[in-house]
mmCIF file with all atom_site columns, C-alpha atoms and ligand atoms in Angstrom:
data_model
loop_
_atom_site.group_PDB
_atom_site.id
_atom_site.type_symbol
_atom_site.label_atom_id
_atom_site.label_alt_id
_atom_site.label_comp_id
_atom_site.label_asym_id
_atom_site.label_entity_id
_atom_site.label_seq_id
_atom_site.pdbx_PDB_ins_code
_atom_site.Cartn_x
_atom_site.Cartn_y
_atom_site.Cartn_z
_atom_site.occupancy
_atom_site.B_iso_or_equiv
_atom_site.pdbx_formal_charge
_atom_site.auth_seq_id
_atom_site.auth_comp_id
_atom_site.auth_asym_id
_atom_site.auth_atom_id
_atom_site.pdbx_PDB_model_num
ATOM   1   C  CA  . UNK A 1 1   ? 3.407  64.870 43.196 1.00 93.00 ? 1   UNK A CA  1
ATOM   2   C  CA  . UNK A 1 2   ? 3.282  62.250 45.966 1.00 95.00 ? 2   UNK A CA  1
ATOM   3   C  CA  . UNK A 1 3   ? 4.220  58.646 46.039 1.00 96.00 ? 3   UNK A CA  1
ATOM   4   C  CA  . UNK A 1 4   ? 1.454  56.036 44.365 1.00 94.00 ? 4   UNK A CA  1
ATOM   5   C  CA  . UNK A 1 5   ? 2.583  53.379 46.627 1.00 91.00 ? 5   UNK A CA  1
ATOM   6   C  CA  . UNK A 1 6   ? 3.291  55.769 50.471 1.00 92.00 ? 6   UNK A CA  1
ATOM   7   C  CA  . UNK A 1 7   ? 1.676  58.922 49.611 1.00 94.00 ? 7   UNK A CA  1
ATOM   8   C  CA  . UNK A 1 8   ? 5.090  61.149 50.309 1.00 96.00 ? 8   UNK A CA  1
ATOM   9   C  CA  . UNK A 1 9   ? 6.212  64.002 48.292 1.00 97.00 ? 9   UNK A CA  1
ATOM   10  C  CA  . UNK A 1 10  ? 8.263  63.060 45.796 1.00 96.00 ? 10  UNK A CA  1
ATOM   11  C  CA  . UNK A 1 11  ? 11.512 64.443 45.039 1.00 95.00 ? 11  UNK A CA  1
ATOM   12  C  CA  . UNK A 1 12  ? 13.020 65.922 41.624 1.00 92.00 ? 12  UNK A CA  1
ATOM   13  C  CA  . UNK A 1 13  ? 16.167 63.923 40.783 1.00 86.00 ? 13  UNK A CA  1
ATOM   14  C  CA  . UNK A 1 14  ? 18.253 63.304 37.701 1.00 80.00 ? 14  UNK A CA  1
ATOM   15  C  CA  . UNK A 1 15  ? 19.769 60.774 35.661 1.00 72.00 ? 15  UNK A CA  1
ATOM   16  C  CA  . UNK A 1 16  ? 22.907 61.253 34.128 1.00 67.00 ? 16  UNK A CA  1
ATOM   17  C  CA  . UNK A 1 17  ? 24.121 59.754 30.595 1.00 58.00 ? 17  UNK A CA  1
ATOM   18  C  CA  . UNK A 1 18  ? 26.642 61.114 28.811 1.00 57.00 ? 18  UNK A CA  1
ATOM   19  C  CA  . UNK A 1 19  ? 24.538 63.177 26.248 1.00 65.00 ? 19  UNK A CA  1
ATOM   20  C  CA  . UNK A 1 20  ? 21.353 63.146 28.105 1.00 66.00 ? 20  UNK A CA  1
ATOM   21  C  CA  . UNK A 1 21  ? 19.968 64.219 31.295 1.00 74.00 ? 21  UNK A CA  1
ATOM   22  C  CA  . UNK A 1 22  ? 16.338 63.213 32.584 1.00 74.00 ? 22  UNK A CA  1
ATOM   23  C  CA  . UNK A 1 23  ? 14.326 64.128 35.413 1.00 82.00 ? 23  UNK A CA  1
ATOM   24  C  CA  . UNK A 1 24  ? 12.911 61.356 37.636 1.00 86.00 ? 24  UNK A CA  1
ATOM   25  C  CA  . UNK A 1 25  ? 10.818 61.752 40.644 1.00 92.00 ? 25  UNK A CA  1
ATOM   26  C  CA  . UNK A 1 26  ? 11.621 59.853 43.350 1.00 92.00 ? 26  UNK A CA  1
ATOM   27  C  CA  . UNK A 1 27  ? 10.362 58.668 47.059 1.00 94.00 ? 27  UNK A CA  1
ATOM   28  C  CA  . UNK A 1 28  ? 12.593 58.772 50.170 1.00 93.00 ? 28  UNK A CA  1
ATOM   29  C  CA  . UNK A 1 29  ? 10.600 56.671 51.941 1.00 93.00 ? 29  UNK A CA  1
ATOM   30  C  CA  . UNK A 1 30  ? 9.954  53.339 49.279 1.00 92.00 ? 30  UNK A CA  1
ATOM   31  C  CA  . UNK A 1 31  ? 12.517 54.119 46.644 1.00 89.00 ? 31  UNK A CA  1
ATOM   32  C  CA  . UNK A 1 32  ? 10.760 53.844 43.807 1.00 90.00 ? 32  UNK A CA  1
ATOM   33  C  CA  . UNK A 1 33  ? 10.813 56.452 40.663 1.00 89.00 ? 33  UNK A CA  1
ATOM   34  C  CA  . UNK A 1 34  ? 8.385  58.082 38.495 1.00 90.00 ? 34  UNK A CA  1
ATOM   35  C  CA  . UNK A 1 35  ? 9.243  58.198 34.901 1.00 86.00 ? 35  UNK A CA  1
ATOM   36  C  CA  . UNK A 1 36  ? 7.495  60.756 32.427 1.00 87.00 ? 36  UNK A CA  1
ATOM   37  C  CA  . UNK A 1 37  ? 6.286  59.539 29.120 1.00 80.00 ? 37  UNK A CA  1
ATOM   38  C  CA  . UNK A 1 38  ? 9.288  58.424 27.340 1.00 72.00 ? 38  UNK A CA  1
ATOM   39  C  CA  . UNK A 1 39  ? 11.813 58.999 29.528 1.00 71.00 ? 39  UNK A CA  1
ATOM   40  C  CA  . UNK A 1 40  ? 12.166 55.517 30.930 1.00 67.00 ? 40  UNK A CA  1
ATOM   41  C  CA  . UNK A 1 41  ? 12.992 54.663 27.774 1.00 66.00 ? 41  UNK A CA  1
ATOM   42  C  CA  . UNK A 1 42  ? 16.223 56.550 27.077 1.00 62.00 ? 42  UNK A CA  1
ATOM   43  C  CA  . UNK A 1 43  ? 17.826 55.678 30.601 1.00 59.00 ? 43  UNK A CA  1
ATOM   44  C  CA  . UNK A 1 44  ? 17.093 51.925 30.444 1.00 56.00 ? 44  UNK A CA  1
ATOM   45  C  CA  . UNK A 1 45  ? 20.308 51.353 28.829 1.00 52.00 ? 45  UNK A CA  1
ATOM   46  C  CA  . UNK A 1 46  ? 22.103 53.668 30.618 1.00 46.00 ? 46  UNK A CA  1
ATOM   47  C  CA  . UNK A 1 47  ? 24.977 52.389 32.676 1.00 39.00 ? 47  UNK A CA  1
ATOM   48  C  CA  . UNK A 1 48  ? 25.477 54.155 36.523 1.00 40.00 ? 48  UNK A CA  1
ATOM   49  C  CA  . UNK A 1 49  ? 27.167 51.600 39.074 1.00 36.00 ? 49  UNK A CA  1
ATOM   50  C  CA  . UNK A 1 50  ? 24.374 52.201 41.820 1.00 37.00 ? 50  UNK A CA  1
ATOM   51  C  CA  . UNK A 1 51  ? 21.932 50.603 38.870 1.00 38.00 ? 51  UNK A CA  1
ATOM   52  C  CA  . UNK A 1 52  ? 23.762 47.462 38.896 1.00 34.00 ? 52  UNK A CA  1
ATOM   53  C  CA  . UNK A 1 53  ? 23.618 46.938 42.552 1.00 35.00 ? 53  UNK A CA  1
ATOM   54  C  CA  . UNK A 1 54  ? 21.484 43.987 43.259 1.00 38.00 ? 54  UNK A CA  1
ATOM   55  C  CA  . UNK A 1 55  ? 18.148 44.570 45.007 1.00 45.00 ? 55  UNK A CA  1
ATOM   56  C  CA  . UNK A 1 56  ? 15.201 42.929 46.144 1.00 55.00 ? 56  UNK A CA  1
ATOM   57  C  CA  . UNK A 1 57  ? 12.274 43.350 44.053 1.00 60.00 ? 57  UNK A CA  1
ATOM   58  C  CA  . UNK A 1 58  ? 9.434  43.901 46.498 1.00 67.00 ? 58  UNK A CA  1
ATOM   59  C  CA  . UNK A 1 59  ? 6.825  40.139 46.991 1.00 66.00 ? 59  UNK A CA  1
ATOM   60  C  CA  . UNK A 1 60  ? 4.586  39.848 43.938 1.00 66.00 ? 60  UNK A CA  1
ATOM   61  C  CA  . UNK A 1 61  ? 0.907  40.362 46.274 1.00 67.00 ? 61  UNK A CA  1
ATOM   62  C  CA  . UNK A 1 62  ? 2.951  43.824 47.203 1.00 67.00 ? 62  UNK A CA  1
ATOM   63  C  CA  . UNK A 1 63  ? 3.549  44.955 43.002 1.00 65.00 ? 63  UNK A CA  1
ATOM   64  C  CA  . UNK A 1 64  ? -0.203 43.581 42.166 1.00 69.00 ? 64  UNK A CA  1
ATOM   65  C  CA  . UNK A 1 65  ? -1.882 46.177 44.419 1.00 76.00 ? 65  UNK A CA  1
ATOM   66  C  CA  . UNK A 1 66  ? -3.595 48.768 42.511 1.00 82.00 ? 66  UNK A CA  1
ATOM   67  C  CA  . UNK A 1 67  ? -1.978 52.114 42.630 1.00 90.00 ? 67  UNK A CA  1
ATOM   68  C  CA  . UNK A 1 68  ? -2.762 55.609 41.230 1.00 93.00 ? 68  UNK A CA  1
ATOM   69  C  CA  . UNK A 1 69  ? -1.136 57.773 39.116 1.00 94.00 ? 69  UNK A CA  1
ATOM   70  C  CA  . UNK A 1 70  ? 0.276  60.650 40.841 1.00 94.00 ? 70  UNK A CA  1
ATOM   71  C  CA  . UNK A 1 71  ? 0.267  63.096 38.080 1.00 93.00 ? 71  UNK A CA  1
ATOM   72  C  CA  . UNK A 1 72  ? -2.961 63.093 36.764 1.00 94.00 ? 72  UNK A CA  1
ATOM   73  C  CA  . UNK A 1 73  ? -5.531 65.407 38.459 1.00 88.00 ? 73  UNK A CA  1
ATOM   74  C  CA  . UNK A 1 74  ? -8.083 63.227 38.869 1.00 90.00 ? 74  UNK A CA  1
ATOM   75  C  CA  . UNK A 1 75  ? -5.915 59.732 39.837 1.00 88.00 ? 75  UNK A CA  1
ATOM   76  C  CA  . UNK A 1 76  ? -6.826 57.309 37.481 1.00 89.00 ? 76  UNK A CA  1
ATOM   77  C  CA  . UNK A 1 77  ? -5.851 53.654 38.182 1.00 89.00 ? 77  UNK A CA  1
ATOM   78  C  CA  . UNK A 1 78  ? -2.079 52.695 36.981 1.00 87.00 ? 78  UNK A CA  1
ATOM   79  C  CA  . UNK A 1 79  ? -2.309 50.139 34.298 1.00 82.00 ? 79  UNK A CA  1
ATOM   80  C  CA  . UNK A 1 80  ? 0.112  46.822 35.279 1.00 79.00 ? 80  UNK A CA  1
ATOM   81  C  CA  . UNK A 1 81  ? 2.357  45.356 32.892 1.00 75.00 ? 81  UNK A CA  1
ATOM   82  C  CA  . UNK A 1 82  ? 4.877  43.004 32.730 1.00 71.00 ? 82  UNK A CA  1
ATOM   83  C  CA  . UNK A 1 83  ? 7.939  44.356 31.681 1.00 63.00 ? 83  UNK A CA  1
ATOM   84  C  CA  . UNK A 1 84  ? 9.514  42.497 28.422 1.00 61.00 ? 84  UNK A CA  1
ATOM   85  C  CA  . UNK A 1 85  ? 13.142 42.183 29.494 1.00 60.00 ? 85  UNK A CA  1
ATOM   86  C  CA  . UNK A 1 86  ? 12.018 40.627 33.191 1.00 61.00 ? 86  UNK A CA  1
ATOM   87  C  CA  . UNK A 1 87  ? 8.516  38.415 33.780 1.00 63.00 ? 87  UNK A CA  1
ATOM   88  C  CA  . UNK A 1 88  ? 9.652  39.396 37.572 1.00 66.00 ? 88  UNK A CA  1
ATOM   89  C  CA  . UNK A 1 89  ? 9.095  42.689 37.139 1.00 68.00 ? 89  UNK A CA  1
ATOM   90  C  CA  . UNK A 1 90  ? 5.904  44.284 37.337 1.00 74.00 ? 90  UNK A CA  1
ATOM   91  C  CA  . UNK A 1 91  ? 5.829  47.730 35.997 1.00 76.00 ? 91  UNK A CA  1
ATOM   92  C  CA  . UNK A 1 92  ? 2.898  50.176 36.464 1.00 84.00 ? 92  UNK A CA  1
ATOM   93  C  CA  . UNK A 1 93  ? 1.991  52.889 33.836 1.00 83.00 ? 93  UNK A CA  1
ATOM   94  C  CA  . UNK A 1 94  ? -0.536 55.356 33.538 1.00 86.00 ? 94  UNK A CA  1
ATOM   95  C  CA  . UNK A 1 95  ? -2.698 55.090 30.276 1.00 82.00 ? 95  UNK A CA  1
ATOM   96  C  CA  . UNK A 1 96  ? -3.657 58.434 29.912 1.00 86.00 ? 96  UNK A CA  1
ATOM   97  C  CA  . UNK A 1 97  ? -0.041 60.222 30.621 1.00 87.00 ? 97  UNK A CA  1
ATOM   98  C  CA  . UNK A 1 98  ? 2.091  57.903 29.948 1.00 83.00 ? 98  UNK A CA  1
ATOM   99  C  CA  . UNK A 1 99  ? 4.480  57.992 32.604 1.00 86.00 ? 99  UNK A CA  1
ATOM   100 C  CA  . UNK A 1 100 ? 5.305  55.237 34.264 1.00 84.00 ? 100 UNK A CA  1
ATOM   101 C  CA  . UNK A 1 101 ? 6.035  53.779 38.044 1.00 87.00 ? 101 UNK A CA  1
ATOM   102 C  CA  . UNK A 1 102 ? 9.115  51.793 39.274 1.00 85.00 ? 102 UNK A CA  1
ATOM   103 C  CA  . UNK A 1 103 ? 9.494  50.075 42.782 1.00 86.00 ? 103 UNK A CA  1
ATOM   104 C  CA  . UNK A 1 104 ? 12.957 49.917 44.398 1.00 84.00 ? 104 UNK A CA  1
ATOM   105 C  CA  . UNK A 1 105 ? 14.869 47.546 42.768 1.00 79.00 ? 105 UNK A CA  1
ATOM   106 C  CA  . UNK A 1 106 ? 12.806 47.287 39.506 1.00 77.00 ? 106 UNK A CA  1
ATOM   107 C  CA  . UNK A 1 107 ? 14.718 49.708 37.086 1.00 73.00 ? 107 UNK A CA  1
ATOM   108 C  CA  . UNK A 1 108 ? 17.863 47.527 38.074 1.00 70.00 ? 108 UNK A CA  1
ATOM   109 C  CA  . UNK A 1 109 ? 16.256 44.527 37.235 1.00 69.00 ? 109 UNK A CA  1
ATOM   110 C  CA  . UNK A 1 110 ? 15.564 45.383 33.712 1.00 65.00 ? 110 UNK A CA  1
ATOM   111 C  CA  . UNK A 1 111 ? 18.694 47.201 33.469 1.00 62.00 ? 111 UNK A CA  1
ATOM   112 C  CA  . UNK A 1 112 ? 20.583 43.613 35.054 1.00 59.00 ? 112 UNK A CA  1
ATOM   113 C  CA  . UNK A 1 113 ? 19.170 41.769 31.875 1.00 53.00 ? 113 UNK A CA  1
ATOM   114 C  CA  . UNK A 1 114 ? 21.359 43.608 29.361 1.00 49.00 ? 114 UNK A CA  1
ATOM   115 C  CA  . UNK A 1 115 ? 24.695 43.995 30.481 1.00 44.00 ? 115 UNK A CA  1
ATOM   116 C  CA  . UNK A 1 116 ? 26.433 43.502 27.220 1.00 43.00 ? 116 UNK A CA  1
ATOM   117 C  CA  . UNK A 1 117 ? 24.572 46.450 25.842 1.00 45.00 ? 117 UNK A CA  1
ATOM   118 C  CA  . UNK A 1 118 ? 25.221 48.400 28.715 1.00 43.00 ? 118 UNK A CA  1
ATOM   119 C  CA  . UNK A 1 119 ? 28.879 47.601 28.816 1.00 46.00 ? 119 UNK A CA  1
ATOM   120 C  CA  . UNK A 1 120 ? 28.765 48.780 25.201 1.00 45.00 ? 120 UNK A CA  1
ATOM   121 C  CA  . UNK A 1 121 ? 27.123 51.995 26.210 1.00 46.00 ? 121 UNK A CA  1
ATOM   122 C  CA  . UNK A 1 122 ? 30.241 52.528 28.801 1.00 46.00 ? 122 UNK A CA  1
ATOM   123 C  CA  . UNK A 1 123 ? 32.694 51.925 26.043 1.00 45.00 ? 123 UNK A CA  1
ATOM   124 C  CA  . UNK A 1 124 ? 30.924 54.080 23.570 1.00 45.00 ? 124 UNK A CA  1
ATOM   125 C  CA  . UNK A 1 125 ? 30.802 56.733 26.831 1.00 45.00 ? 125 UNK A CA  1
ATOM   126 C  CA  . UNK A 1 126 ? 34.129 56.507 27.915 1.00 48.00 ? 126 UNK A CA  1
ATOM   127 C  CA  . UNK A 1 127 ? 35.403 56.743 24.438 1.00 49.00 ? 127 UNK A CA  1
ATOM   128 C  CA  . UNK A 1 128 ? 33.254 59.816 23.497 1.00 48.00 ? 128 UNK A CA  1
ATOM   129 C  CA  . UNK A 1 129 ? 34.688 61.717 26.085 1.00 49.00 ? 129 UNK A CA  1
ATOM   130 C  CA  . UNK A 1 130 ? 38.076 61.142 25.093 1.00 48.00 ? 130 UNK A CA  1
ATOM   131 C  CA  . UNK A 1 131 ? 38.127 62.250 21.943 1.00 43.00 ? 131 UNK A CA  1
ATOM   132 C  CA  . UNK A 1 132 ? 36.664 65.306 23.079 1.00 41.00 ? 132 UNK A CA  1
HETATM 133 ZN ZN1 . ZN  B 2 .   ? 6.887  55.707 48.259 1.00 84.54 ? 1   ZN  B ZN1 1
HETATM 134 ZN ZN1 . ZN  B 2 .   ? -1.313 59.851 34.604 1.00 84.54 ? 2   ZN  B ZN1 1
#
């Protein structure tokens, strides 16, 4: 698969949570991730320090231009929407696989807006592993 926004490969990477592990695809170049169907959803409460960082979320004329999805064979337009947590953010999904594109800095934005739920997550982490 290669980039929506740079056209470069993409690279397998994964997300750690305690009890679950996803795969995300990811560009060197722009630094943003691709997210199969449903699996945006179980990280976005996931806690991981780099997530917290502070980034800049790339200019709005930059986020409106039309991308395509880069897992479908035959490249159909990704759908914008705005993501409910953050009006900044600007995510793009694909309507016929589901998946779903983040831009450098946009997966910590969401993740920014619920820190009390991630700091639960952390407690309910560290304490899991404990009693282990
Ligand atoms: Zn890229
Ligand atoms: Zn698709």
């Amino acid at each position: 698969m290669n980039c929506p926004r740079c056209n470069t490969a993409l690279q397998t990477d994964y997300i750690d949570d305690c009890k679950t592990r996803i795969e995300v695809d990811i560009c060197p170049d722009c630094g943003g991730t691709w997210f199969d169907k449903d699996e945006l959803s179980q990280i976005e409460n996931i806690i991981e320090p780099t997530f917290l960082e502070i980034r800049n979320i790339p200019a709005e004329e930059e986020q409106l231009e039309t991308l395509r999805c880069p897992k479908c064979i035959t490249h159909p337009r990704l759908q914008k929407a705005i993501h409910p947590r953050d009006k900044k953010v600007i995510i793009d999904y694909c309507p016929y696989c589901k998946g779903i594109w983040l831009d450098e800095g946009e997966l910590e934005a969401i993740q920014q807006d619920n820190w009390l739920l991630i700091f639960g997550k952390v407690f309910r982490c560290l304490t899991c592993t404990r009693s282990k």
